[in-house]
Amino acid sequence: AGSETLTAGFAANWQRDEYADQSALGLTATRGTTFTADLGWTPRSGQHLDLWLSRDDYDSDQAGWSFRGTSLPADLGDPGRRWEVALRDRVDSAGLGWRGALPAAGLDGGVDYVWSLGRSAVATRTGTSLTNAPLPDTVSRIQRLDLYL
């Protein structure tokens, strides 16, 4: 929706993939959602301010067997050598930007600030013949400031 000076938008995306013929190795399922909202304001010609927020969630599941290298058929038949991994990722992002001209100063340019926080978790289950230690969750933070003329 919008007017001459104010704009607003919202977008949503959903995806899901299931793999019915789960093989001995590989990806078994993925799920993802993205939500984004943005606002823009143009107070006068040559000046624009925008703000956006976004959340991305992505999950995937994998399954397989641990092979010893000596007997593939025996390892495939041993449920104690099976493993499963669930990956969960979430990223929250936001941005604020201004673009425009400052005729009195003879400048034309803008500034953008972006903030992002990503979190990932891995959960692993293993059969009784395997050992397993939990993996730590990971966090990544990004802040960026861009100035351009």
PDB file of C-alpha atoms in Angstrom:
ATOM      1  CA  ALA A   1       0.000   0.000   0.000  1.00  0.00           C
ATOM      2  CA  GLY A   2       1.251   3.534  -0.490  1.00  0.00           C
ATOM      3  CA  SER A   3       0.695   7.194  -1.036  1.00  0.00           C
ATOM      4  CA  GLU A   4       2.864   9.922  -2.491  1.00  0.00           C
ATOM      5  CA  THR A   5       4.877  10.205   0.712  1.00  0.00           C
ATOM      6  CA  LEU A   6       4.353   6.934   2.641  1.00  0.00           C
ATOM      7  CA  THR A   7       4.735   3.318   1.516  1.00  0.00           C
ATOM      8  CA  ALA A   8       4.324   0.077   3.447  1.00  0.00           C
ATOM      9  CA  GLY A   9       4.835  -3.515   2.472  1.00  0.00           C
ATOM     10  CA  PHE A  10       4.670  -7.001   3.914  1.00  0.00           C
ATOM     11  CA  ALA A  11       5.870 -10.274   2.409  1.00  0.00           C
ATOM     12  CA  ALA A  12       5.614 -13.846   3.649  1.00  0.00           C
ATOM     13  CA  ASN A  13       7.147 -16.973   2.198  1.00  0.00           C
ATOM     14  CA  TRP A  14       6.648 -20.555   3.305  1.00  0.00           C
ATOM     15  CA  GLN A  15       8.273 -23.681   1.922  1.00  0.00           C
ATOM     16  CA  ARG A  16       8.316 -27.343   2.878  1.00  0.00           C
ATOM     17  CA  ASP A  17       9.969 -30.303   1.200  1.00  0.00           C
ATOM     18  CA  GLU A  18       9.519 -33.896   2.335  1.00  0.00           C
ATOM     19  CA  TYR A  19      11.532 -36.713   0.823  1.00  0.00           C
ATOM     20  CA  ALA A  20       9.239 -39.761   0.829  1.00  0.00           C
ATOM     21  CA  ASP A  21      11.833 -42.258  -0.350  1.00  0.00           C
ATOM     22  CA  GLN A  22      14.292 -41.703   2.475  1.00  0.00           C
ATOM     23  CA  SER A  23      17.486 -43.319   1.355  1.00  0.00           C
ATOM     24  CA  ALA A  24      20.262 -44.646   3.533  1.00  0.00           C
ATOM     25  CA  LEU A  25      21.900 -41.229   3.423  1.00  0.00           C
ATOM     26  CA  GLY A  26      20.771 -37.687   2.967  1.00  0.00           C
ATOM     27  CA  LEU A  27      18.334 -34.904   3.497  1.00  0.00           C
ATOM     28  CA  THR A  28      14.894 -36.058   4.684  1.00  0.00           C
ATOM     29  CA  ALA A  29      12.982 -32.784   5.131  1.00  0.00           C
ATOM     30  CA  THR A  30      13.303 -28.986   4.943  1.00  0.00           C
ATOM     31  CA  ARG A  31      10.991 -26.263   6.177  1.00  0.00           C
ATOM     32  CA  GLY A  32      11.368 -22.531   5.937  1.00  0.00           C
ATOM     33  CA  THR A  33       9.509 -19.297   6.531  1.00  0.00           C
ATOM     34  CA  THR A  34      10.407 -15.689   5.856  1.00  0.00           C
ATOM     35  CA  PHE A  35       8.495 -12.627   6.982  1.00  0.00           C
ATOM     36  CA  THR A  36       9.494  -9.119   5.917  1.00  0.00           C
ATOM     37  CA  ALA A  37       7.895  -5.756   6.624  1.00  0.00           C
ATOM     38  CA  ASP A  38       9.045  -2.396   5.288  1.00  0.00           C
ATOM     39  CA  LEU A  39       8.081   1.238   5.570  1.00  0.00           C
ATOM     40  CA  GLY A  40       9.205   4.075   3.357  1.00  0.00           C
ATOM     41  CA  TRP A  41       8.712   7.809   3.739  1.00  0.00           C
ATOM     42  CA  THR A  42       9.434  10.520   1.200  1.00  0.00           C
ATOM     43  CA  PRO A  43       8.907  13.827   3.023  1.00  0.00           C
ATOM     44  CA  ARG A  44       9.811  15.859  -0.085  1.00  0.00           C
ATOM     45  CA  SER A  45      11.266  15.336  -3.510  1.00  0.00           C
ATOM     46  CA  GLY A  46      14.823  14.011  -3.394  1.00  0.00           C
ATOM     47  CA  GLN A  47      14.584  12.712   0.195  1.00  0.00           C
ATOM     48  CA  HIS A  48      13.680   9.132   1.214  1.00  0.00           C
ATOM     49  CA  LEU A  49      13.779   7.242   4.516  1.00  0.00           C
ATOM     50  CA  ASP A  50      13.166   3.498   4.761  1.00  0.00           C
ATOM     51  CA  LEU A  51      12.943   0.919   7.547  1.00  0.00           C
ATOM     52  CA  TRP A  52      12.654  -2.858   7.195  1.00  0.00           C
ATOM     53  CA  LEU A  53      12.437  -5.875   9.499  1.00  0.00           C
ATOM     54  CA  SER A  54      12.825  -9.521   8.558  1.00  0.00           C
ATOM     55  CA  ARG A  55      12.726 -12.955  10.206  1.00  0.00           C
ATOM     56  CA  ASP A  56      13.970 -16.098   8.462  1.00  0.00           C
ATOM     57  CA  ASP A  57      13.495 -19.569   9.925  1.00  0.00           C
ATOM     58  CA  TYR A  58      14.991 -22.592   8.216  1.00  0.00           C
ATOM     59  CA  ASP A  59      14.910 -26.172   9.484  1.00  0.00           C
ATOM     60  CA  SER A  60      16.336 -29.275   7.877  1.00  0.00           C
ATOM     61  CA  ASP A  61      16.550 -32.905   8.884  1.00  0.00           C
ATOM     62  CA  GLN A  62      19.128 -35.424   7.746  1.00  0.00           C
ATOM     63  CA  ALA A  63      19.516 -39.124   8.370  1.00  0.00           C
ATOM     64  CA  GLY A  64      22.123 -41.740   7.638  1.00  0.00           C
ATOM     65  CA  TRP A  65      24.279 -44.569   8.837  1.00  0.00           C
ATOM     66  CA  SER A  66      27.845 -44.668  10.053  1.00  0.00           C
ATOM     67  CA  PHE A  67      29.914 -47.048   7.958  1.00  0.00           C
ATOM     68  CA  ARG A  68      33.000 -48.860   9.173  1.00  0.00           C
ATOM     69  CA  GLY A  69      34.250 -49.482   5.669  1.00  0.00           C
ATOM     70  CA  THR A  70      34.297 -53.261   5.892  1.00  0.00           C
ATOM     71  CA  SER A  71      30.718 -54.399   5.307  1.00  0.00           C
ATOM     72  CA  LEU A  72      28.217 -51.983   3.789  1.00  0.00           C
ATOM     73  CA  PRO A  73      25.242 -54.414   3.854  1.00  0.00           C
ATOM     74  CA  ALA A  74      25.853 -55.284   7.516  1.00  0.00           C
ATOM     75  CA  ASP A  75      26.139 -51.604   8.527  1.00  0.00           C
ATOM     76  CA  LEU A  76      22.929 -50.728   6.643  1.00  0.00           C
ATOM     77  CA  GLY A  77      21.118 -53.525   8.452  1.00  0.00           C
ATOM     78  CA  ASP A  78      22.303 -52.431  11.899  1.00  0.00           C
ATOM     79  CA  PRO A  79      19.907 -49.844  13.467  1.00  0.00           C
ATOM     80  CA  GLY A  80      22.582 -49.131  16.079  1.00  0.00           C
ATOM     81  CA  ARG A  81      24.659 -47.407  13.373  1.00  0.00           C
ATOM     82  CA  ARG A  82      21.873 -45.013  12.308  1.00  0.00           C
ATOM     83  CA  TRP A  83      22.103 -41.290  13.041  1.00  0.00           C
ATOM     84  CA  GLU A  84      19.742 -38.325  12.642  1.00  0.00           C
ATOM     85  CA  VAL A  85      20.497 -34.604  12.681  1.00  0.00           C
ATOM     86  CA  ALA A  86      18.039 -31.715  13.061  1.00  0.00           C
ATOM     87  CA  LEU A  87      19.349 -28.257  12.070  1.00  0.00           C
ATOM     88  CA  ARG A  88      17.434 -25.163  13.201  1.00  0.00           C
ATOM     89  CA  ASP A  89      18.423 -21.702  11.954  1.00  0.00           C
ATOM     90  CA  ARG A  90      16.801 -18.348  12.728  1.00  0.00           C
ATOM     91  CA  VAL A  91      17.969 -14.956  11.477  1.00  0.00           C
ATOM     92  CA  ASP A  92      16.440 -11.634  12.536  1.00  0.00           C
ATOM     93  CA  SER A  93      17.454  -8.557  10.553  1.00  0.00           C
ATOM     94  CA  ALA A  94      16.588  -4.877  10.490  1.00  0.00           C
ATOM     95  CA  GLY A  95      17.695  -1.951   8.437  1.00  0.00           C
ATOM     96  CA  LEU A  96      17.307   1.807   8.326  1.00  0.00           C
ATOM     97  CA  GLY A  97      18.339   3.956   5.420  1.00  0.00           C
ATOM     98  CA  TRP A  98      18.223   7.537   4.173  1.00  0.00           C
ATOM     99  CA  ARG A  99      18.868   8.693   0.627  1.00  0.00           C
ATOM    100  CA  GLY A 100      18.708  12.151  -0.710  1.00  0.00           C
ATOM    101  CA  ALA A 101      20.212  15.358  -1.835  1.00  0.00           C
ATOM    102  CA  LEU A 102      21.456  18.237   0.275  1.00  0.00           C
ATOM    103  CA  PRO A 103      21.622  20.991  -2.354  1.00  0.00           C
ATOM    104  CA  ALA A 104      22.898  23.609   0.110  1.00  0.00           C
ATOM    105  CA  ALA A 105      25.943  21.423   0.785  1.00  0.00           C
ATOM    106  CA  GLY A 106      26.225  20.252  -2.812  1.00  0.00           C
ATOM    107  CA  LEU A 107      25.880  16.624  -1.726  1.00  0.00           C
ATOM    108  CA  ASP A 108      23.826  13.702  -2.940  1.00  0.00           C
ATOM    109  CA  GLY A 109      24.059  10.349  -1.199  1.00  0.00           C
ATOM    110  CA  GLY A 110      22.802   8.382   1.739  1.00  0.00           C
ATOM    111  CA  VAL A 111      23.416   6.217   4.734  1.00  0.00           C
ATOM    112  CA  ASP A 112      22.314   2.663   5.557  1.00  0.00           C
ATOM    113  CA  TYR A 113      22.479   0.792   8.854  1.00  0.00           C
ATOM    114  CA  VAL A 114      21.906  -2.978   8.941  1.00  0.00           C
ATOM    115  CA  TRP A 115      21.674  -5.186  12.032  1.00  0.00           C
ATOM    116  CA  SER A 116      21.420  -8.985  11.953  1.00  0.00           C
ATOM    117  CA  LEU A 117      21.353 -11.733  14.569  1.00  0.00           C
ATOM    118  CA  GLY A 118      21.592 -15.376  13.490  1.00  0.00           C
ATOM    119  CA  ARG A 119      21.192 -18.399  15.731  1.00  0.00           C
ATOM    120  CA  SER A 120      21.785 -22.032  14.781  1.00  0.00           C
ATOM    121  CA  ALA A 121      21.160 -25.197  16.760  1.00  0.00           C
ATOM    122  CA  VAL A 122      22.119 -28.761  15.882  1.00  0.00           C
ATOM    123  CA  ALA A 123      20.540 -31.757  17.598  1.00  0.00           C
ATOM    124  CA  THR A 124      22.018 -35.186  16.874  1.00  0.00           C
ATOM    125  CA  ARG A 125      20.624 -38.602  17.758  1.00  0.00           C
ATOM    126  CA  THR A 126      22.717 -41.694  17.257  1.00  0.00           C
ATOM    127  CA  GLY A 127      22.149 -45.418  17.448  1.00  0.00           C
ATOM    128  CA  THR A 128      23.449 -47.496  20.326  1.00  0.00           C
ATOM    129  CA  SER A 129      26.611 -48.517  18.427  1.00  0.00           C
ATOM    130  CA  LEU A 130      27.736 -44.892  18.041  1.00  0.00           C
ATOM    131  CA  THR A 131      29.001 -42.243  20.438  1.00  0.00           C
ATOM    132  CA  ASN A 132      27.686 -38.690  20.335  1.00  0.00           C
ATOM    133  CA  ALA A 133      28.581 -35.402  21.992  1.00  0.00           C
ATOM    134  CA  PRO A 134      26.254 -32.393  21.696  1.00  0.00           C
ATOM    135  CA  LEU A 135      27.315 -29.537  19.452  1.00  0.00           C
ATOM    136  CA  PRO A 136      27.078 -25.992  20.846  1.00  0.00           C
ATOM    137  CA  ASP A 137      24.558 -23.542  19.450  1.00  0.00           C
ATOM    138  CA  THR A 138      26.136 -20.826  17.339  1.00  0.00           C
ATOM    139  CA  VAL A 139      25.315 -17.129  17.242  1.00  0.00           C
ATOM    140  CA  SER A 140      26.424 -14.580  14.676  1.00  0.00           C
ATOM    141  CA  ARG A 141      25.896 -10.836  14.922  1.00  0.00           C
ATOM    142  CA  ILE A 142      26.419  -8.351  12.137  1.00  0.00           C
ATOM    143  CA  GLN A 143      26.203  -4.568  12.257  1.00  0.00           C
ATOM    144  CA  ARG A 144      27.059  -2.496   9.243  1.00  0.00           C
ATOM    145  CA  LEU A 145      26.983   1.201   8.494  1.00  0.00           C
ATOM    146  CA  ASP A 146      27.334   2.346   4.888  1.00  0.00           C
ATOM    147  CA  LEU A 147      27.802   5.959   3.866  1.00  0.00           C
ATOM    148  CA  TYR A 148      27.821   6.860   0.214  1.00  0.00           C
ATOM    149  CA  LEU A 149      28.087  10.087  -1.742  1.00  0.00           C
TER     150      LEU A 149
END
